[in-house]
Tab-separated table of N, CA and C in Angstrom:
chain	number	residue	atom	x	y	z
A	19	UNK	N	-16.476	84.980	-23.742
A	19	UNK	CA	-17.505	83.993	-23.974
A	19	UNK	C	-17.844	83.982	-25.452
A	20	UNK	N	-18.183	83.308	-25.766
A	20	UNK	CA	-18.762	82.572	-27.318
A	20	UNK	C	-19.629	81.794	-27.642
A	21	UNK	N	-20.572	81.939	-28.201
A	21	UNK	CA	-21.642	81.031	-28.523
A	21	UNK	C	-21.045	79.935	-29.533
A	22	UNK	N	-21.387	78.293	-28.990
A	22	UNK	CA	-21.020	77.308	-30.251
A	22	UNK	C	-21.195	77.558	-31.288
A	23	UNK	N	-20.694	76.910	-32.044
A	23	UNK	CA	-20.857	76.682	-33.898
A	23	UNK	C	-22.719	75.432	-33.507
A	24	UNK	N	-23.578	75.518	-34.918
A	24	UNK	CA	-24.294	74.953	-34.639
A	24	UNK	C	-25.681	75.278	-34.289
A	25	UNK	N	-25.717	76.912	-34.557
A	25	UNK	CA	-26.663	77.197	-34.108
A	25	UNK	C	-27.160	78.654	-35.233
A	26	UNK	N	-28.694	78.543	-35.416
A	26	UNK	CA	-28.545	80.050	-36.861
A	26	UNK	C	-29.564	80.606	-36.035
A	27	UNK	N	-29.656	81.963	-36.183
A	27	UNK	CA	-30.455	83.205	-35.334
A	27	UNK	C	-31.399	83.354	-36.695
A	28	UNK	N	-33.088	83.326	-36.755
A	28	UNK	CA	-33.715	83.968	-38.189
A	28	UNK	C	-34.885	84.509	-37.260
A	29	UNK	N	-35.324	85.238	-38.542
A	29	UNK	CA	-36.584	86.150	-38.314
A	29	UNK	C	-37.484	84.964	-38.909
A	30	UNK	N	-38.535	84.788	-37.787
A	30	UNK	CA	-39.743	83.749	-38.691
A	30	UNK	C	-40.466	84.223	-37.815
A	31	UNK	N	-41.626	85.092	-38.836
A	31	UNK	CA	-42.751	85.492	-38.873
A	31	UNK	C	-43.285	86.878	-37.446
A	32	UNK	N	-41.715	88.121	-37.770
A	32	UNK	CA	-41.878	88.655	-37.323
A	32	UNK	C	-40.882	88.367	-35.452
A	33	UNK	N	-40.648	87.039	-35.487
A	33	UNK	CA	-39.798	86.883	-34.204
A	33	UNK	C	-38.801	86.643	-34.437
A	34	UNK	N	-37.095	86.503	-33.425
A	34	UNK	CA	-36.147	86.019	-33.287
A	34	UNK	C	-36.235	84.408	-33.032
A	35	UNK	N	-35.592	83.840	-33.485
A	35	UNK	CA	-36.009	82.491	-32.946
A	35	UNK	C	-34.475	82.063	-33.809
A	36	UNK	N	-33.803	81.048	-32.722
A	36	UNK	CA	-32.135	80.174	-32.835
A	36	UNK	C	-32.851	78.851	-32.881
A	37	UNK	N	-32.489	78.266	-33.918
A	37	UNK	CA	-32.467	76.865	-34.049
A	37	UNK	C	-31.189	76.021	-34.364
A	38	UNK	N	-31.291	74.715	-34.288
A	38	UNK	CA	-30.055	74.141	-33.679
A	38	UNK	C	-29.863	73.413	-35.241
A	39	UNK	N	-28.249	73.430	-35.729
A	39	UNK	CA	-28.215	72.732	-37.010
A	39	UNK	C	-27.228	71.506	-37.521
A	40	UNK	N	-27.272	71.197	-38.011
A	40	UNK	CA	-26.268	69.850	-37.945
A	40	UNK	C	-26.332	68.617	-37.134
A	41	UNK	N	-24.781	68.956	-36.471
A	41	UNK	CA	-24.574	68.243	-35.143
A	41	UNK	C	-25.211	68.415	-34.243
A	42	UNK	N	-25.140	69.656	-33.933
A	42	UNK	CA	-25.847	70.459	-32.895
A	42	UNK	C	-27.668	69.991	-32.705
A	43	UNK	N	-28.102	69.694	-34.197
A	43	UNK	CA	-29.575	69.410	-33.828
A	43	UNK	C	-29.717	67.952	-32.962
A	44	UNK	N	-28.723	67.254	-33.089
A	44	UNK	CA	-28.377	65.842	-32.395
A	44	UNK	C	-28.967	65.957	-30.864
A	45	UNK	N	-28.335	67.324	-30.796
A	45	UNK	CA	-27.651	67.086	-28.982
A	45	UNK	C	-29.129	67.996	-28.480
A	46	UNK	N	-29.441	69.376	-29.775
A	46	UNK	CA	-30.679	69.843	-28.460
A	46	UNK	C	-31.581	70.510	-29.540
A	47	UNK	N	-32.921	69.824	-28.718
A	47	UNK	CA	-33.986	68.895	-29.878
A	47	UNK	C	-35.306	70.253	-29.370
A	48	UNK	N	-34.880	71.834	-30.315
A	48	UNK	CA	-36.214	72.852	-29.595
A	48	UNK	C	-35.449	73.886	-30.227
A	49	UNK	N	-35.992	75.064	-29.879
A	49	UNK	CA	-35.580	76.432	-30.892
A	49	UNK	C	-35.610	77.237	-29.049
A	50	UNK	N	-35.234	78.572	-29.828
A	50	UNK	CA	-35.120	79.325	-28.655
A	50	UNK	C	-35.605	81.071	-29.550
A	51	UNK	N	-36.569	81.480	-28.596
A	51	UNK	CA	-37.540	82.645	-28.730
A	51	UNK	C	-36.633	83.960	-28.350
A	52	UNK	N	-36.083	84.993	-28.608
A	52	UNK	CA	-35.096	85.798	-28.397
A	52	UNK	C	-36.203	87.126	-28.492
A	53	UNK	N	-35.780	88.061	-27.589
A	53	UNK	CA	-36.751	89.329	-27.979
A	53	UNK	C	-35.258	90.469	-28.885
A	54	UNK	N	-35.532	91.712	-29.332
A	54	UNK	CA	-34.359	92.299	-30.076
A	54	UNK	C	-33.377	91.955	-29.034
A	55	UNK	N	-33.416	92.464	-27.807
A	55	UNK	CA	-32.067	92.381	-27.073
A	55	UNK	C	-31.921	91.451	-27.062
A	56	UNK	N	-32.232	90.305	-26.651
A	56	UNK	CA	-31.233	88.710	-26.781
A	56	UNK	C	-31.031	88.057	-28.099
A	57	UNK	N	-31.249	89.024	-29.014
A	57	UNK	CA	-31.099	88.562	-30.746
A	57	UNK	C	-29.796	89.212	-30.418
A	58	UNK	N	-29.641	90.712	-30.326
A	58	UNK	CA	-27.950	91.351	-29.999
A	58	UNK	C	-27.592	90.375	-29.627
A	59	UNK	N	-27.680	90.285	-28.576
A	59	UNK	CA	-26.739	89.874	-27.705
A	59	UNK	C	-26.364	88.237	-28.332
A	60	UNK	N	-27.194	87.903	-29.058
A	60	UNK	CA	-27.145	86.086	-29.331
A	60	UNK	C	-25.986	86.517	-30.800
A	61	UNK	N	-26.177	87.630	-31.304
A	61	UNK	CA	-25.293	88.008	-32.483
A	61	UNK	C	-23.998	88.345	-31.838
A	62	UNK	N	-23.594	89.128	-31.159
A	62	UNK	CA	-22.471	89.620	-30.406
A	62	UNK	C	-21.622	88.720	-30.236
A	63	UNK	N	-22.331	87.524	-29.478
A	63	UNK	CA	-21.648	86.595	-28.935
A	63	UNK	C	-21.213	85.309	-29.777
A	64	UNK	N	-21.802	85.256	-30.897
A	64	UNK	CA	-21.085	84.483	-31.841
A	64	UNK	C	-19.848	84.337	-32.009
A	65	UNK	N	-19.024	85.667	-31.875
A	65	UNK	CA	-17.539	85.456	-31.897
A	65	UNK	C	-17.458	86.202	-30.180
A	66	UNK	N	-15.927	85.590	-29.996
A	66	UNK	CA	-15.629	85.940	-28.713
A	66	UNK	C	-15.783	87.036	-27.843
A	67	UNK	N	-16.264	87.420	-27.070
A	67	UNK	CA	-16.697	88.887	-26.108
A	67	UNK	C	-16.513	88.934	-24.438
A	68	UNK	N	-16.097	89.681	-24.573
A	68	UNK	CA	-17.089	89.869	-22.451
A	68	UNK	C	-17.595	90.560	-22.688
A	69	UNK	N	-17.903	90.593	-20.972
A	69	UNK	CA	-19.565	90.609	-20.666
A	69	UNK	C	-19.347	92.260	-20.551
A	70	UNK	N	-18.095	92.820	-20.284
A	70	UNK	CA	-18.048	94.452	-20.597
A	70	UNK	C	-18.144	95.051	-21.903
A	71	UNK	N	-17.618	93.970	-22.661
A	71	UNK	CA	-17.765	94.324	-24.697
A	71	UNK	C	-19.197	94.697	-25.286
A	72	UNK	N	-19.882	93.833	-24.895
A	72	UNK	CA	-20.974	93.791	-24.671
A	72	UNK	C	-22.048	94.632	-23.681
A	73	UNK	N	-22.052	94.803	-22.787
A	73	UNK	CA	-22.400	96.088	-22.015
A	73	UNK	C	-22.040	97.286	-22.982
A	74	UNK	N	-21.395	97.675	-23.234
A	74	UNK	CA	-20.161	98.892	-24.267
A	74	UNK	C	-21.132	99.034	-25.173
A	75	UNK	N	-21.319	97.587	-25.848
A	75	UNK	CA	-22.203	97.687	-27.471
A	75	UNK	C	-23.490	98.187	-27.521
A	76	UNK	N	-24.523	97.531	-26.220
A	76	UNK	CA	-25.332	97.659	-26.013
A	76	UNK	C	-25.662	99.174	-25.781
A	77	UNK	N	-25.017	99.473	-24.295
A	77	UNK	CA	-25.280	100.835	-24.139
A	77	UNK	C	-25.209	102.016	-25.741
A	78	UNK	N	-24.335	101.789	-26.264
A	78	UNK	CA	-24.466	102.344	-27.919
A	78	UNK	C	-24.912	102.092	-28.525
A	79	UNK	N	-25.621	100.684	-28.477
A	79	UNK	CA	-26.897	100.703	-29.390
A	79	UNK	C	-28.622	101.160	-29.289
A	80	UNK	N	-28.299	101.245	-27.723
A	80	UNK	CA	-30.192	101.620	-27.196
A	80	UNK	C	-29.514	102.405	-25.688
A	81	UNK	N	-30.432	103.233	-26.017
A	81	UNK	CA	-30.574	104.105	-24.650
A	81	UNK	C	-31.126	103.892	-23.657
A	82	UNK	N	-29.655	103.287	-22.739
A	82	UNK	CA	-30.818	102.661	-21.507
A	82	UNK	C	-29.345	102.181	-20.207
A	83	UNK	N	-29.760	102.597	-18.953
A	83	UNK	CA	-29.274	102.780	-18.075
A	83	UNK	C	-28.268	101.491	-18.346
A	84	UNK	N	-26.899	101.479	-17.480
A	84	UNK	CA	-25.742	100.538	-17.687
A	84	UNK	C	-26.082	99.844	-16.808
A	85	UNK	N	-26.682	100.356	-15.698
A	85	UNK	CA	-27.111	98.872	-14.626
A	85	UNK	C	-27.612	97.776	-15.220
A	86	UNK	N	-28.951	98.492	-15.773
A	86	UNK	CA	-29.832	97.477	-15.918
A	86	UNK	C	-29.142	96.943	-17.486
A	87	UNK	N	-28.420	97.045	-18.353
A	87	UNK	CA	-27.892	96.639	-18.717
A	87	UNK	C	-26.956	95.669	-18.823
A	88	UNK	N	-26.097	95.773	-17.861
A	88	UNK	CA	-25.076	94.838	-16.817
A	88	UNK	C	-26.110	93.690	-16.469
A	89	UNK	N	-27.050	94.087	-15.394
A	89	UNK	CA	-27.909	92.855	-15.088
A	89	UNK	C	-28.372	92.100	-16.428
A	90	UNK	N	-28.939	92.235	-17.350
A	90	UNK	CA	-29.293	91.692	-18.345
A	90	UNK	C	-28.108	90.937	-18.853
A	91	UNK	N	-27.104	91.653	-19.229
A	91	UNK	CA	-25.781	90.483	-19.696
A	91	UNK	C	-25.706	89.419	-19.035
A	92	UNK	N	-25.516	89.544	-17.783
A	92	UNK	CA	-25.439	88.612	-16.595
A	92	UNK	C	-26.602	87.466	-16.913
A	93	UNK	N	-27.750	88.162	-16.610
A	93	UNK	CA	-28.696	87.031	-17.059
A	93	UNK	C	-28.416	86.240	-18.271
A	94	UNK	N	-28.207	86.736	-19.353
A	94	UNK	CA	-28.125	86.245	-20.862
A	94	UNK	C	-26.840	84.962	-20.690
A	95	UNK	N	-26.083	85.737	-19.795
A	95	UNK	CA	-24.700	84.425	-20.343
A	95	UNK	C	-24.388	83.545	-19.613
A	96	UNK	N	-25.158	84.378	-17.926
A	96	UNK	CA	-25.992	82.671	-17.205
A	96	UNK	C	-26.549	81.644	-17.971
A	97	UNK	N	-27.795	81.989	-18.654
A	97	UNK	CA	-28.600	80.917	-19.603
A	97	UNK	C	-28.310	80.429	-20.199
A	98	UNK	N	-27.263	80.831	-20.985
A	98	UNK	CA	-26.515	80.193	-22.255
A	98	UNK	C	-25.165	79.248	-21.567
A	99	UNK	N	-25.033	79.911	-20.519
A	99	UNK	CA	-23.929	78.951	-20.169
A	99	UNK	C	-24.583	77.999	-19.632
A	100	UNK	N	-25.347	77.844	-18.791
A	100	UNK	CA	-26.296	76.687	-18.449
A	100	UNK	C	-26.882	75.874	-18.713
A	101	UNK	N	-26.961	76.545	-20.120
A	101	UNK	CA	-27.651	75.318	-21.455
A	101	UNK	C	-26.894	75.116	-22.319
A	102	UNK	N	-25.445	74.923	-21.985
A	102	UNK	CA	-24.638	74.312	-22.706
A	102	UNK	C	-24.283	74.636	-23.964
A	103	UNK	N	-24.709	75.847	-24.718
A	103	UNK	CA	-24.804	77.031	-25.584
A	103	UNK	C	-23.400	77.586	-26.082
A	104	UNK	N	-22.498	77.555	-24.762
A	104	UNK	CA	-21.191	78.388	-24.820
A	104	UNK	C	-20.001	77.087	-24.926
A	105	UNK	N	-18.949	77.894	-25.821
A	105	UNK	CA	-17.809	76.954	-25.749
A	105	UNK	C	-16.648	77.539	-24.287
């Protein structure tokens, strides 16, 4: 999976927040609120990954059970795939 071109991850004012640029601002007209883990994970996925690459990274980056880890990927690339996010 991969997140489109079209889209920049910034810190404003202490939060994660993806806003849409170019073309991309054409098609979807709002920003998106990320907490650290869905900033990873929104970085990760910029270039190509699965959802085990990712599990892998995570678990090495924060200490924290692989389940609930796993579930969280799952969630994350549901959303993004759902909102039309992913190529």
């Amino acid at each position: 999976m991969k997140i489109k071109k079209g889209f920049v991850l910034r810190m404003v004012g202490g939060e994660h927040v993806v806003v849409p640029v170019g073309e991309m601002s054409k098609i979807f007209h709002g920003m998106i609120n990320l907490n650290e883990t869905g900033a990873f994970m929104w970085k990760f996925f910029t270039e190509e990954h699965t959802a085990e690459e990712c599990i892998d990274a995570l678990c090495a980056e924060y200490e924290v059970e692989r389940e609930r880890v796993a579930a969280d990927v799952q969630k994350f690339m549901e959303t993004i795939s759902a909102n039309g996010f992913t190529e």
